[in-house]
Short mmCIF file of C-alpha atoms in Angstrom, two decimals:
data_model
loop_
_atom_site.label_atom_id
_atom_site.label_comp_id
_atom_site.label_asym_id
_atom_site.label_seq_id
_atom_site.Cartn_x
_atom_site.Cartn_y
_atom_site.Cartn_z
CA UNK A 21 245.36 59.98 27.63
CA UNK A 22 244.89 60.19 31.33
CA UNK A 23 243.26 57.34 33.11
CA UNK A 24 241.36 59.39 35.66
CA UNK A 25 238.73 56.85 36.76
CA UNK A 26 239.31 53.48 38.34
CA UNK A 27 235.96 51.80 39.11
CA UNK A 28 237.67 49.13 41.24
CA UNK A 29 237.10 46.11 38.99
CA UNK A 30 238.20 43.61 41.63
CA UNK A 31 235.61 44.75 44.14
CA UNK A 32 232.97 44.67 41.40
CA UNK A 33 233.92 41.09 40.51
CA UNK A 34 233.72 39.92 44.11
CA UNK A 35 230.31 41.54 44.39
CA UNK A 36 229.12 39.78 41.22
CA UNK A 37 230.31 36.41 42.50
CA UNK A 38 228.53 37.01 45.81
CA UNK A 39 225.35 37.88 43.93
CA UNK A 40 225.67 34.70 41.90
CA UNK A 41 226.37 32.56 44.98
CA UNK A 42 223.39 34.06 46.80
CA UNK A 43 221.03 33.50 43.89
CA UNK A 44 222.31 29.95 43.42
CA UNK A 45 221.78 29.16 47.09
CA UNK A 46 218.32 30.73 46.94
CA UNK A 47 217.47 28.63 43.88
CA UNK A 48 218.70 25.40 45.48
CA UNK A 49 216.59 26.06 48.58
CA UNK A 50 213.56 26.81 46.42
CA UNK A 51 214.09 23.64 44.40
CA UNK A 52 214.36 21.56 47.55
CA UNK A 53 211.05 23.02 48.76
CA UNK A 54 209.40 22.67 45.34
CA UNK A 55 210.95 19.55 43.78
CA UNK A 56 208.31 19.46 41.02
CA UNK A 57 209.85 22.62 39.51
CA UNK A 58 213.33 21.14 39.17
CA UNK A 59 213.00 19.95 35.58
CA UNK A 60 211.61 23.26 34.32
CA UNK A 61 214.25 25.38 36.08
CA UNK A 62 217.21 23.20 35.09
CA UNK A 63 215.98 22.91 31.51
CA UNK A 64 215.59 26.69 31.12
CA UNK A 65 218.96 27.37 32.74
CA UNK A 66 220.77 24.83 30.61
CA UNK A 67 219.16 26.13 27.44
CA UNK A 68 220.17 29.75 28.00
CA UNK A 69 223.65 28.69 29.11
CA UNK A 70 224.19 26.75 25.89
CA UNK A 71 222.89 29.64 23.81
CA UNK A 72 225.29 32.07 25.47
CA UNK A 73 228.35 29.85 25.51
CA UNK A 74 228.40 29.37 21.71
CA UNK A 75 228.66 33.12 21.16
CA UNK A 76 230.39 34.74 24.13
CA UNK A 77 234.00 33.55 23.65
CA UNK A 78 234.00 34.98 20.11
CA UNK A 79 232.55 38.27 21.38
CA UNK A 80 235.29 38.45 24.01
CA UNK A 81 237.98 37.85 21.38
CA UNK A 82 236.62 40.69 19.23
CA UNK A 83 236.64 43.02 22.26
CA UNK A 84 240.28 42.05 22.82
CA UNK A 85 241.26 42.77 19.22
CA UNK A 86 239.62 46.18 19.27
CA UNK A 87 241.36 47.05 22.52
CA UNK A 88 244.75 46.16 21.06
CA UNK A 89 244.47 47.34 17.47
CA UNK A 90 242.44 50.53 17.93
CA UNK A 91 244.28 52.87 20.31
CA UNK A 92 242.28 55.23 22.52
CA UNK A 93 244.35 58.19 21.35
CA UNK A 94 243.10 57.69 17.82
CA UNK A 95 239.50 57.55 19.03
CA UNK A 96 239.91 60.84 20.89
CA UNK A 97 241.65 62.58 18.00
CA UNK A 98 239.05 61.61 15.41
CA UNK A 99 236.08 62.50 17.59
CA UNK A 100 237.47 65.77 18.84
CA UNK A 101 238.26 67.29 15.48
CA UNK A 102 235.08 66.46 13.57
CA UNK A 103 231.77 68.23 13.51
CA UNK A 104 228.54 68.35 11.53
CA UNK A 105 227.08 65.26 9.91
CA UNK A 106 230.50 63.64 9.62
CA UNK A 107 230.99 64.11 13.35
CA UNK A 108 227.59 62.59 14.10
CA UNK A 109 228.36 59.57 11.94
CA UNK A 110 231.77 59.20 13.50
CA UNK A 111 230.37 59.51 17.01
CA UNK A 112 227.88 56.74 16.27
CA UNK A 113 230.52 54.55 14.70
CA UNK A 114 233.12 55.05 17.41
CA UNK A 115 230.55 54.54 20.13
CA UNK A 116 229.59 51.27 18.49
CA UNK A 117 233.14 49.94 18.65
CA UNK A 118 233.43 47.32 21.37
CA UNK A 119 235.36 49.19 24.02
CA UNK A 120 234.01 48.26 27.42
CA UNK A 121 231.24 49.28 29.83
CA UNK A 122 229.57 52.70 29.80
CA UNK A 123 231.40 54.03 32.85
CA UNK A 124 234.62 53.86 30.83
CA UNK A 125 233.05 56.26 28.34
CA UNK A 126 232.12 59.00 30.84
CA UNK A 127 235.69 60.19 31.51
CA UNK A 128 236.47 59.77 27.82
CA UNK A 129 233.53 61.98 26.83
CA UNK A 130 234.46 64.50 29.50
CA UNK A 131 238.04 64.67 28.17
CA UNK A 132 236.71 65.14 24.64
CA UNK A 133 234.36 67.96 25.62
CA UNK A 134 237.19 69.80 27.34
CA UNK A 135 239.21 69.38 24.15
CA UNK A 136 236.50 71.08 22.13
CA UNK A 137 234.24 68.26 21.01
CA UNK A 138 230.59 69.18 20.57
CA UNK A 139 228.22 68.26 23.38
CA UNK A 140 225.76 66.80 20.85
CA UNK A 141 228.42 64.49 19.46
CA UNK A 142 229.33 63.33 22.93
CA UNK A 143 225.71 62.53 23.83
CA UNK A 144 225.43 60.57 20.58
CA UNK A 145 228.74 58.90 21.32
CA UNK A 146 227.66 57.90 24.85
CA UNK A 147 224.29 56.57 23.70
CA UNK A 148 225.83 54.57 20.87
CA UNK A 149 228.42 53.28 23.32
CA UNK A 150 225.61 52.22 25.63
CA UNK A 151 223.26 50.42 23.30
CA UNK A 152 224.82 49.86 19.87
CA UNK A 153 227.87 47.64 20.21
CA UNK A 154 229.00 45.74 17.16
CA UNK A 155 229.73 42.36 18.81
CA UNK A 156 226.72 42.66 21.09
CA UNK A 157 224.50 43.14 18.06
CA UNK A 158 225.39 39.60 17.01
CA UNK A 159 223.89 38.51 20.31
CA UNK A 160 220.78 40.60 19.69
CA UNK A 161 220.46 39.10 16.20
CA UNK A 162 220.67 35.60 17.59
CA UNK A 163 218.23 36.08 20.43
CA UNK A 164 215.70 38.60 19.13
CA UNK A 165 215.85 38.32 15.36
CA UNK A 166 216.77 40.56 12.43
CA UNK A 167 213.53 42.56 12.24
CA UNK A 168 213.57 43.51 15.90
CA UNK A 169 217.25 44.41 15.75
CA UNK A 170 216.98 46.52 12.60
CA UNK A 171 213.96 48.43 13.91
CA UNK A 172 215.46 49.04 17.33
CA UNK A 173 218.78 50.20 15.87
CA UNK A 174 217.15 52.48 13.30
CA UNK A 175 214.85 54.14 15.83
CA UNK A 176 217.60 54.43 18.41
CA UNK A 177 219.97 56.15 15.99
CA UNK A 178 217.36 58.69 14.88
CA UNK A 179 216.21 59.49 18.42
CA UNK A 180 219.71 59.63 19.84
CA UNK A 181 220.75 62.22 17.25
CA UNK A 182 217.67 64.30 18.11
CA UNK A 183 218.49 63.96 21.81
CA UNK A 184 222.12 65.01 21.29
CA UNK A 185 221.18 68.14 19.37
CA UNK A 186 218.44 69.04 21.89
CA UNK A 187 220.70 68.66 24.92
CA UNK A 188 223.33 70.80 23.24
CA UNK A 189 220.71 73.49 22.55
CA UNK A 190 219.54 73.40 26.17
CA UNK A 191 223.10 73.65 27.48
CA UNK A 192 223.92 76.59 25.22
CA UNK A 193 220.76 78.52 25.99
CA UNK A 194 221.48 78.18 29.71
CA UNK A 195 225.02 79.45 29.23
CA UNK A 196 224.23 82.56 27.17
CA UNK B 16 219.00 27.28 14.93
CA UNK B 17 220.31 30.72 14.17
CA UNK B 18 223.30 31.55 11.98
CA UNK B 19 224.60 34.37 14.18
CA UNK B 20 226.90 32.21 16.36
CA UNK B 21 228.39 30.51 13.30
CA UNK B 22 229.01 33.84 11.62
CA UNK B 23 230.57 35.56 14.62
CA UNK B 24 232.80 32.58 15.42
CA UNK B 25 234.11 32.45 11.85
CA UNK B 26 234.65 36.23 11.98
CA UNK B 27 236.50 36.05 15.29
CA UNK B 28 238.72 33.21 14.08
CA UNK B 29 239.44 35.20 10.91
CA UNK B 30 240.46 38.22 13.01
CA UNK B 31 242.60 35.98 15.18
CA UNK B 32 244.40 34.68 12.10
CA UNK B 33 245.02 38.13 10.59
CA UNK B 34 246.09 39.55 13.95
CA UNK B 35 248.48 36.66 14.57
CA UNK B 36 250.12 37.03 11.17
CA UNK B 37 250.55 40.79 11.67
CA UNK B 38 251.77 40.91 15.25
CA UNK B 39 252.18 38.02 17.67
CA UNK B 40 252.70 40.22 20.73
CA UNK B 41 249.56 42.24 20.12
CA UNK B 42 247.58 39.08 19.49
CA UNK B 43 248.76 37.69 22.80
CA UNK B 44 247.63 40.88 24.53
CA UNK B 45 244.26 40.74 22.78
CA UNK B 46 243.69 37.17 23.94
CA UNK B 47 244.71 38.17 27.44
CA UNK B 48 242.14 40.99 27.40
CA UNK B 49 239.53 38.58 26.04
CA UNK B 50 240.17 36.07 28.83
CA UNK B 51 240.18 38.82 31.48
CA UNK B 52 236.92 40.28 30.16
CA UNK B 53 235.37 36.83 30.11
CA UNK B 54 236.42 36.10 33.69
CA UNK B 55 235.06 39.49 34.80
CA UNK B 56 231.72 38.89 33.13
CA UNK B 57 231.44 35.20 34.08
CA UNK B 58 229.67 35.68 37.44
CA UNK B 59 227.09 37.90 35.75
CA UNK B 60 226.56 35.31 33.02
CA UNK B 61 226.04 32.58 35.60
CA UNK B 62 223.73 34.86 37.57
CA UNK B 63 221.61 35.36 34.44
CA UNK B 64 221.57 31.58 33.84
CA UNK B 65 220.21 31.02 37.35
CA UNK B 66 217.75 33.94 37.17
CA UNK B 67 216.36 32.84 33.80
CA UNK B 68 215.92 29.33 35.17
CA UNK B 69 214.06 30.74 38.16
CA UNK B 70 212.01 33.08 36.00
CA UNK B 71 210.91 30.48 33.47
CA UNK B 72 210.59 27.68 36.01
CA UNK B 73 208.68 29.48 38.73
CA UNK B 74 206.94 32.61 37.49
CA UNK B 75 203.86 31.55 35.58
CA UNK B 76 203.49 32.97 32.08
CA UNK B 77 200.27 34.57 33.23
CA UNK B 78 202.12 36.84 35.67
CA UNK B 79 204.69 38.04 33.14
CA UNK B 80 201.94 38.53 30.57
CA UNK B 81 199.97 40.52 33.11
CA UNK B 82 202.80 42.94 33.91
CA UNK B 83 204.69 43.05 30.62
CA UNK B 84 202.33 41.51 28.06
CA UNK B 85 200.18 43.00 25.34
CA UNK B 86 197.34 43.77 27.73
CA UNK B 87 199.55 45.41 30.34
CA UNK B 88 199.23 48.90 28.79
CA UNK B 89 200.75 51.85 30.68
CA UNK B 90 201.64 49.72 33.70
CA UNK B 91 203.65 47.39 31.50
CA UNK B 92 205.49 50.31 29.96
CA UNK B 93 206.52 51.67 33.36
CA UNK B 94 207.39 48.27 34.82
CA UNK B 95 209.69 47.50 31.87
CA UNK B 96 211.27 50.96 31.83
CA UNK B 97 211.97 50.97 35.57
CA UNK B 98 213.25 47.41 35.60
CA UNK B 99 215.70 48.31 32.85
CA UNK B 100 216.82 51.53 34.49
CA UNK B 101 217.50 49.95 37.88
CA UNK B 102 219.14 46.69 36.77
CA UNK B 103 222.82 46.91 35.97
CA UNK B 104 223.62 44.22 33.42
CA UNK B 105 226.07 44.27 30.49
CA UNK B 106 224.26 44.43 27.17
CA UNK B 107 225.73 41.10 26.02
CA UNK B 108 223.68 39.28 28.61
CA UNK B 109 220.77 41.73 28.36
CA UNK B 110 219.66 40.33 25.02
CA UNK B 111 219.32 36.70 26.14
CA UNK B 112 217.47 37.93 29.24
CA UNK B 113 215.15 40.05 27.09
CA UNK B 114 214.54 37.10 24.79
CA UNK B 115 213.48 34.95 27.73
CA UNK B 116 211.07 37.68 28.86
CA UNK B 117 209.61 37.56 25.36
CA UNK B 118 209.35 33.77 25.50
CA UNK B 119 207.66 34.03 28.87
CA UNK B 120 204.87 36.23 27.55
CA UNK B 121 206.17 39.80 27.62
CA UNK B 122 205.21 42.05 24.71
CA UNK B 123 207.65 43.30 22.07
CA UNK B 124 207.06 46.86 23.30
CA UNK B 125 208.00 45.93 26.85
CA UNK B 126 211.13 44.09 25.73
CA UNK B 127 212.30 46.95 23.49
CA UNK B 128 211.79 49.46 26.32
CA UNK B 129 213.59 47.15 28.74
CA UNK B 130 216.65 46.82 26.46
CA UNK B 131 216.83 50.55 25.81
CA UNK B 132 216.58 51.68 29.43
CA UNK B 133 218.84 48.84 30.53
CA UNK B 134 221.64 49.97 28.25
CA UNK B 135 221.21 53.75 28.14
CA UNK B 136 220.19 54.54 31.71
CA UNK B 137 222.28 53.64 34.70
CA UNK B 138 221.13 54.48 38.21
CA UNK B 139 224.21 52.69 39.49
CA UNK B 140 226.63 54.68 37.33
CA UNK B 141 224.79 58.01 37.64
CA UNK B 142 227.10 59.38 40.38
CA UNK B 143 230.11 58.75 38.16
CA UNK B 144 228.38 60.33 35.16
CA UNK B 145 227.52 63.45 37.20
CA UNK B 146 231.08 63.69 38.42
CA UNK B 147 232.53 63.48 34.92
CA UNK B 148 230.03 65.39 32.83
CA UNK B 149 228.20 67.59 35.28
CA UNK B 150 224.75 67.34 36.80
CA UNK B 151 222.94 69.01 33.92
CA UNK B 152 224.20 66.81 31.09
CA UNK B 153 223.91 63.62 33.14
CA UNK B 154 220.34 64.24 34.30
CA UNK B 155 219.21 65.47 30.89
CA UNK B 156 220.74 62.46 29.17
CA UNK B 157 219.20 59.94 31.53
CA UNK B 158 215.82 61.68 31.62
CA UNK B 159 215.47 62.08 27.87
CA UNK B 160 216.72 58.52 27.34
CA UNK B 161 213.85 57.29 29.48
CA UNK B 162 211.31 59.08 27.27
CA UNK B 163 213.06 57.87 24.12
CA UNK B 164 213.04 54.29 25.37
CA UNK B 165 209.28 54.40 25.80
CA UNK B 166 208.86 56.01 22.37
CA UNK B 167 211.11 53.42 20.71
CA UNK B 168 209.26 50.58 22.42
CA UNK B 169 205.82 51.84 21.45
CA UNK B 170 206.84 52.34 17.81
CA UNK B 171 208.49 48.90 17.58
CA UNK B 172 205.41 47.36 19.16
CA UNK B 173 203.16 49.12 16.66
CA UNK B 174 205.19 47.97 13.66
CA UNK B 175 206.05 44.38 14.61
#
C-alpha cells in the first residue's frame, strides 16, 4: 500500500497545544476578572476530565491493537473484492474498526476505487469510518446512554447506505 | 455511575493479555501506537476540558436552551449543524462535549445533529477529500451528510 498522504502530524500537534494554551490563558484571565465563577468552571472541568480519563487509555490501547493486528493490506483486499449486500456490510464493519482520523481514510478510499471498489461501498465505508467507531461507541454509551446510541447508530446506518447508493447513481448517470 | 468504562477497561486488558501471549514484539508496537495516539490527542482533550469548564461555568443555561434547546426550532437545527460542520474534533472527545451541551440545556435533536455533522462533515479536511476523491464525490458526500444529519436529529428527537 502506498502512503500517499502525510498530513504533517507534528505541525497539527503544535497547533493543538497552542490552541489549548490560548484557551487556558483566556480562561485564567476570565476567572481573574470574574472570581465568583471559579468554583463552577473548575468543578465542570474536573468532572469532565475525570470522566474522560477513566476511558481514554483503554480506547487508545484498542486502537493500538487494531493497528498492529489488522494489516491495511487485508482491509483493502476484503473491501475491494466484495459487492452487493455483503460488500455493504463489510464496508460498514471495516469503517467501524478503530483506524485513525477521517483524513487517513480518503487516500485509502481513493486507492480502493481505483482498484475497482464500488463508489457506494466507499461512501458507506467513509461514513462509517467517520461516525461509527467501535471504541468510540463505548464513549458514546457512557456519556449519552444506550437508547441515544442505538437510535443514532441505527438511523445513521440506514441513511448512510441510502446516501452511498444515491451518490453512486448520480456519478454513473453523469458519466454515461 | 456507568458501566461502560469498567467494561472497556476489562476488554482492553483482556486484549493486552492475549496479544502479549501471542506476540511480544507486536504488543510492544501496539502500546507504542497507543501512547503516541494519546500524546497526539492530549492537547485536544485538555482543550475540551477547558472549553467545557468555560461553557458550563459562564454561559447561562438559558442561552444554550435558547439556541439549541427544545424551543429553538429551525434556528437550533442550523446552529447545531453548522457548529458541528465547522469544528474539527475527534469523535472520542465529541461525545463528552455533546453530553455537556445536553446537560447545559440543549435538546436531543440538536445534540444528535451536532454529533453527526461533527463526525461526517469536515470543512477543514475538505481540500484533502477533494484532492483524493474528486470534487463531485466530496461535495456530494458532505452536502448529503448535512441533510442526513438534520434528518437523523429530528427523528431521534421525535422518538426520545
